[in-house]
Tab-separated table of C-alpha atoms in Angstrom:
chain	number	residue	atom	x	y	z
A	7	MET	CA	158.390	76.960	39.586
A	8	VAL	CA	155.657	79.392	38.232
A	9	ALA	CA	152.742	77.564	36.272
A	10	LYS	CA	152.476	78.559	32.764
A	11	ARG	CA	149.240	80.278	31.669
A	12	ILE	CA	147.045	79.762	28.829
A	13	ILE	CA	145.161	83.361	28.057
A	14	PRO	CA	142.881	83.950	25.765
A	15	CYS	CA	142.492	87.075	24.091
A	16	LEU	CA	139.318	89.083	23.188
A	17	ASP	CA	140.253	91.705	20.706
A	18	VAL	CA	136.766	94.038	20.625
A	19	ALA	CA	135.795	96.834	17.968
A	20	GLU	CA	132.532	98.381	18.214
A	21	GLY	CA	131.568	95.918	21.096
A	22	ARG	CA	132.024	92.667	19.139
A	23	VAL	CA	135.351	90.198	19.303
A	24	VAL	CA	137.128	90.563	15.915
A	25	LYS	CA	140.035	88.909	14.284
A	26	GLY	CA	142.440	89.372	11.825
A	27	VAL	CA	145.663	88.628	10.168
A	28	ASN	CA	148.948	90.751	10.446
A	29	PHE	CA	146.299	93.549	12.219
A	30	VAL	CA	144.337	93.779	9.258
A	31	GLY	CA	141.110	92.207	7.551
A	32	LEU	CA	139.168	92.149	10.584
A	33	ARG	CA	135.999	89.518	11.180
A	34	ASP	CA	133.594	88.977	13.280
A	35	ALA	CA	134.472	86.487	15.922
A	36	GLY	CA	131.404	86.609	18.534
A	37	ASP	CA	130.150	88.381	21.652
A	38	PRO	CA	132.593	89.406	24.250
A	39	VAL	CA	131.023	88.647	26.893
A	40	GLU	CA	129.599	85.131	25.738
A	41	LEU	CA	133.146	84.468	24.418
A	42	ALA	CA	134.870	85.064	28.143
A	43	CYS	CA	132.199	83.192	29.859
A	44	ARG	CA	133.095	80.016	27.658
A	45	TYR	CA	136.918	80.566	28.377
A	46	SER	CA	136.446	81.235	32.058
A	47	ALA	CA	134.283	77.992	32.103
A	48	SER	CA	136.777	75.870	30.405
A	49	GLY	CA	139.888	76.467	32.307
A	50	ALA	CA	141.564	79.664	30.961
A	51	ASP	CA	143.848	80.872	33.406
A	52	GLU	CA	143.437	84.644	32.600
A	53	LEU	CA	141.788	86.632	29.907
A	54	VAL	CA	142.941	89.941	28.117
A	55	PHE	CA	140.268	92.239	26.803
A	56	LEU	CA	141.790	94.609	24.055
A	57	ASP	CA	139.643	97.471	22.736
A	58	ILE	CA	141.855	97.637	19.794
A	59	ALA	CA	140.319	100.634	18.321
A	60	ALA	CA	140.303	103.147	21.139
A	61	SER	CA	143.875	104.528	20.601
A	62	HIS	CA	143.450	105.114	17.275
A	63	GLN	CA	139.886	106.680	17.663
A	64	GLY	CA	141.163	108.969	20.376
A	65	ARG	CA	138.617	107.562	22.849
A	66	ALA	CA	138.501	105.631	26.226
A	67	THR	CA	138.026	101.732	26.609
A	68	LEU	CA	134.574	100.913	26.594
A	69	VAL	CA	134.021	100.565	30.315
A	70	GLU	CA	130.276	99.147	30.616
A	71	LEU	CA	131.338	96.399	28.460
A	72	VAL	CA	134.531	95.679	30.726
A	73	ARG	CA	131.944	95.762	33.559
A	74	ARG	CA	129.701	93.315	32.013
A	75	THR	CA	132.504	91.034	31.085
A	76	ALA	CA	134.234	91.402	34.362
A	77	GLU	CA	131.254	90.506	36.293
A	78	ALA	CA	130.803	87.374	34.230
A	79	VAL	CA	133.995	85.797	34.921
A	80	THR	CA	135.927	84.149	37.895
A	81	ILE	CA	139.353	84.471	36.442
A	82	PRO	CA	142.055	87.405	36.396
A	83	PHE	CA	141.143	89.668	33.546
A	84	THR	CA	142.972	92.205	31.948
A	85	VAL	CA	142.001	95.342	30.144
A	86	GLY	CA	143.850	97.370	27.524
A	87	GLY	CA	143.127	100.009	24.821
A	88	GLY	CA	142.734	103.840	24.894
A	89	ILE	CA	143.726	104.063	28.588
A	90	SER	CA	146.006	107.313	28.953
A	91	THR	CA	145.866	108.335	32.477
A	92	VAL	CA	145.775	106.962	36.032
A	93	GLU	CA	142.194	108.075	36.592
A	94	GLY	CA	141.470	105.686	33.505
A	95	ILE	CA	143.411	103.065	35.228
A	96	THR	CA	141.529	103.491	38.028
A	97	GLU	CA	138.186	103.365	36.423
A	98	LEU	CA	138.976	99.928	34.657
A	99	LEU	CA	139.803	98.576	38.124
A	100	ARG	CA	137.106	100.051	39.619
A	101	ALA	CA	134.614	98.202	36.508
A	102	GLY	CA	136.328	95.028	37.525
A	103	ALA	CA	139.723	94.659	35.623
A	104	ASP	CA	142.536	93.110	37.449
A	105	LYS	CA	145.257	94.522	35.414
A	106	VAL	CA	145.564	97.312	32.820
A	107	SER	CA	147.388	96.833	29.581
A	108	LEU	CA	149.115	100.189	28.112
A	109	ASN	CA	150.638	100.323	24.702
A	110	SER	CA	150.421	103.773	22.623
A	111	SER	CA	149.972	105.838	25.882
A	112	ALA	CA	153.095	104.437	27.660
A	113	VAL	CA	154.997	105.350	24.071
A	114	ARG	CA	153.748	108.576	24.287
A	115	ASP	CA	154.110	109.159	28.035
A	116	PRO	CA	156.177	106.466	29.671
A	117	GLU	CA	155.992	107.967	33.003
A	118	LEU	CA	152.440	106.524	33.137
A	119	VAL	CA	153.793	103.130	33.629
A	120	ALA	CA	155.514	104.553	37.088
A	121	ARG	CA	152.439	106.620	37.981
A	122	GLY	CA	150.304	103.553	37.752
A	123	ALA	CA	152.953	100.776	39.194
A	124	GLU	CA	153.511	103.549	42.178
A	125	ARG	CA	149.543	103.761	42.760
A	126	PHE	CA	148.174	100.295	42.299
A	127	GLY	CA	151.428	98.018	41.948
A	128	CYS	CA	153.822	96.636	39.547
A	129	GLN	CA	151.300	93.418	39.313
A	130	CYS	CA	148.641	95.700	37.959
A	131	ILE	CA	150.556	97.100	35.201
A	132	VAL	CA	151.030	95.431	31.866
A	133	VAL	CA	152.648	96.654	29.211
A	134	ALA	CA	151.591	95.487	25.360
A	135	ILE	CA	154.499	95.527	22.824
A	136	ASP	CA	153.436	95.123	19.065
A	137	ALA	CA	156.782	94.407	17.020
A	138	ARG	CA	157.486	94.046	13.532
A	139	ARG	CA	160.357	92.598	12.155
A	140	ARG	CA	163.052	94.575	10.447
A	141	GLU	CA	167.063	94.242	9.746
A	142	GLY	CA	168.606	93.107	12.830
A	143	GLY	CA	165.661	93.346	15.336
A	144	TRP	CA	161.779	94.663	15.852
A	145	ASP	CA	160.948	97.645	15.748
A	146	VAL	CA	157.395	98.671	18.455
A	147	TYR	CA	154.102	99.562	16.676
A	148	VAL	CA	151.405	101.906	18.304
A	149	LYS	CA	148.078	102.767	17.437
A	150	GLY	CA	146.580	99.461	16.803
A	151	GLY	CA	149.835	98.614	14.611
A	152	ARG	CA	149.293	101.647	12.213
A	153	GLU	CA	152.432	103.553	13.509
A	154	ASN	CA	155.917	102.508	13.404
A	155	THR	CA	157.618	104.378	16.765
A	156	GLY	CA	161.418	103.496	15.424
A	157	LEU	CA	161.928	102.027	19.101
A	158	ASP	CA	163.652	99.019	19.558
A	159	ALA	CA	161.284	96.302	21.098
A	160	VAL	CA	163.809	94.584	23.274
A	161	GLU	CA	165.122	97.860	24.525
A	162	TRP	CA	161.638	99.501	25.125
A	163	ALA	CA	160.675	96.360	27.156
A	164	ARG	CA	164.139	96.779	29.275
A	165	GLN	CA	162.759	100.468	29.770
A	166	VAL	CA	159.221	100.058	30.590
A	167	VAL	CA	160.194	97.033	33.122
A	168	ALA	CA	162.572	99.782	34.842
A	169	LEU	CA	159.602	102.169	34.899
A	170	GLY	CA	157.675	99.734	37.144
A	171	ALA	CA	155.821	97.215	34.325
A	172	GLY	CA	155.248	93.762	36.116
A	173	GLU	CA	154.449	91.894	32.800
A	174	ILE	CA	155.050	92.265	29.117
A	175	LEU	CA	152.256	91.313	26.573
A	176	LEU	CA	154.513	90.689	23.220
A	177	THR	CA	152.639	90.504	19.914
A	178	SER	CA	154.650	89.482	16.771
A	179	MET	CA	152.529	91.658	14.260
A	180	ASP	CA	154.421	89.149	11.457
A	181	GLY	CA	152.670	86.368	13.229
A	182	ASP	CA	149.599	87.616	14.085
A	183	GLY	CA	146.684	85.617	13.082
A	184	THR	CA	148.698	83.425	10.836
A	185	GLN	CA	148.295	80.390	12.697
A	186	ALA	CA	152.068	79.919	11.777
A	187	GLY	CA	153.555	79.866	14.925
A	188	TYR	CA	155.047	82.555	17.428
A	189	GLU	CA	158.112	84.280	16.650
A	190	LEU	CA	160.349	82.256	18.856
A	191	ASN	CA	163.220	84.635	18.253
A	192	LEU	CA	161.556	87.675	19.640
A	193	THR	CA	159.946	86.386	22.462
A	194	ARG	CA	163.265	84.755	23.756
A	195	ALA	CA	165.045	88.376	23.179
A	196	VAL	CA	162.438	90.040	25.385
A	197	ALA	CA	162.317	87.030	27.956
A	198	ASP	CA	166.121	87.104	28.291
A	199	ALA	CA	166.304	91.062	28.712
A	200	VAL	CA	163.902	91.291	31.486
A	201	ASP	CA	162.995	89.858	34.922
A	202	VAL	CA	159.032	90.029	34.872
A	203	PRO	CA	156.675	87.581	32.871
A	204	VAL	CA	156.210	87.741	29.077
A	205	ILE	CA	153.187	86.792	27.711
A	206	ALA	CA	153.849	85.618	23.940
A	207	SER	CA	151.096	86.553	21.307
A	208	GLY	CA	150.838	86.599	17.577
A	209	GLY	CA	150.828	83.143	15.342
A	210	ALA	CA	149.509	80.072	17.369
A	211	GLY	CA	148.146	77.332	15.123
A	212	CYS	CA	148.860	74.246	17.005
A	213	ILE	CA	149.618	72.759	20.550
A	214	ASP	CA	153.628	72.292	19.244
A	215	HIS	CA	153.451	76.310	18.713
A	216	ILE	CA	152.473	76.753	22.002
A	217	ALA	CA	154.879	74.403	23.640
A	218	GLN	CA	157.584	75.844	22.054
A	219	ALA	CA	156.798	79.552	23.153
A	220	LEU	CA	156.249	78.126	26.865
A	221	ASP	CA	159.585	75.810	26.722
A	222	ALA	CA	162.715	77.114	28.870
A	223	GLY	CA	164.876	75.294	26.706
A	224	PRO	CA	167.789	76.486	23.979
A	225	GLN	CA	164.988	76.516	21.149
A	226	GLY	CA	162.241	77.355	23.452
A	227	GLY	CA	160.546	80.743	23.277
A	228	HIS	CA	160.820	81.349	27.168
A	229	ALA	CA	157.389	82.700	27.478
A	230	SER	CA	155.194	82.899	30.956
A	231	ALA	CA	152.079	82.631	29.034
A	232	ALA	CA	150.507	81.865	25.567
A	233	LEU	CA	148.152	84.208	24.311
A	234	LEU	CA	145.637	82.635	22.333
A	235	ALA	CA	142.725	84.151	19.678
A	236	SER	CA	141.475	82.410	16.373
A	237	LEU	CA	142.873	79.194	17.513
A	238	LEU	CA	140.418	79.318	20.070
A	239	HIS	CA	137.610	81.482	18.471
A	240	ASP	CA	137.564	79.281	15.234
A	241	GLY	CA	137.029	76.265	17.313
A	242	VAL	CA	140.146	74.607	16.220
A	243	LEU	CA	141.466	73.875	19.714
A	244	THR	CA	139.742	74.113	23.267
A	245	VAL	CA	141.510	75.559	26.251
A	246	GLU	CA	140.890	71.983	27.871
A	247	GLU	CA	142.648	70.258	25.056
A	248	ILE	CA	145.674	72.195	25.116
A	249	LYS	CA	145.945	71.855	28.756
A	250	ARG	CA	145.502	68.358	28.636
A	251	ASP	CA	148.579	67.939	26.145
A	252	LEU	CA	150.724	70.458	27.982
A	253	LEU	CA	150.491	68.519	31.110
A	254	GLY	CA	151.105	65.172	29.050
A	255	ARG	CA	154.123	66.932	28.357
A	256	GLY	CA	155.437	67.612	31.564
A	257	PHE	CA	154.494	71.549	31.446
A	258	ASN	CA	153.951	73.105	34.779
A	259	ILE	CA	150.255	73.981	34.001
A	260	ARG	CA	147.247	74.824	36.305
A	261	PRO	CA	145.399	71.788	36.103
A	262	LEU	CA	141.425	71.596	34.973
A	263	ALA	CA	139.023	72.083	37.663
C-alpha cells in the first residue's frame, strides 16, 4: 500500500507566502524559503509552491524564488502558477522543481498536459483543480478562482488524467482557509473517477479532518495526500504532531526520521 502524504502548501504573491479564506482576504504568512526549510526539516513528505497571481497577471512563475526554495529543501517539490508552455515546464524543472502543477493553462490548452506528460513523464504533471459547489456538482474555476469555466470538476479530472496527468491537486474553494474540514464528497467523487493520486486541499482545521480525507472507508475522502496551509502557517499544528497522530490511528504514513 502506498503511504499517505502530508504536503504543506506555500501560496506565494509578491515574493511572500500568503493565506486567505475562499481565495480572498490574503494575509502575509511568512518567507517562502524559510517556511519551506521548516517544513522539510519537520518531516513533510512533499511541498507545493503556487505562485497564485501569475496566471491572473499574465506572467511566468517566479523562477529565481523557485530555484532558491528548491535548493533549500530535501523533499519533492511541486511548482505551479503561470506555466503555459513546455518550455516553461522545462525551465522550472531545471530550476529544481520535481513536478509542475497546471491549472488555468490546462483549461485553456488541454494538450499542454499531453505534451508535458510525453516529454517529462506523467509523474511530473500535476493538474490543479479549483472547484466550487453548485447544484448537483462542482464547477472548475481558473485564474486564481476568479473565473468560472463551466466545466464539471469530476469530468475535467477524468479528461486530464486521460491526457496524461499523473496526479490531481483538488481544492475546494468553499472550504479554502475555513478550517471547517475538507469537502469529502468532492474528494471522494474525483478519487473514485480517476486512477491517479488525488491530493485533498481546502479546509483542514484539525487532525480529524486530515484523517477523514485520507480514509479509504465508506465515509472517507479517499485522498492519497492532504495539502495543508493555514493550519501549519499559523502554528495550530506541526507536521510532526499530525504524522504521529495518524501513525497512532494506523494510517500508512512515512515515519518521522
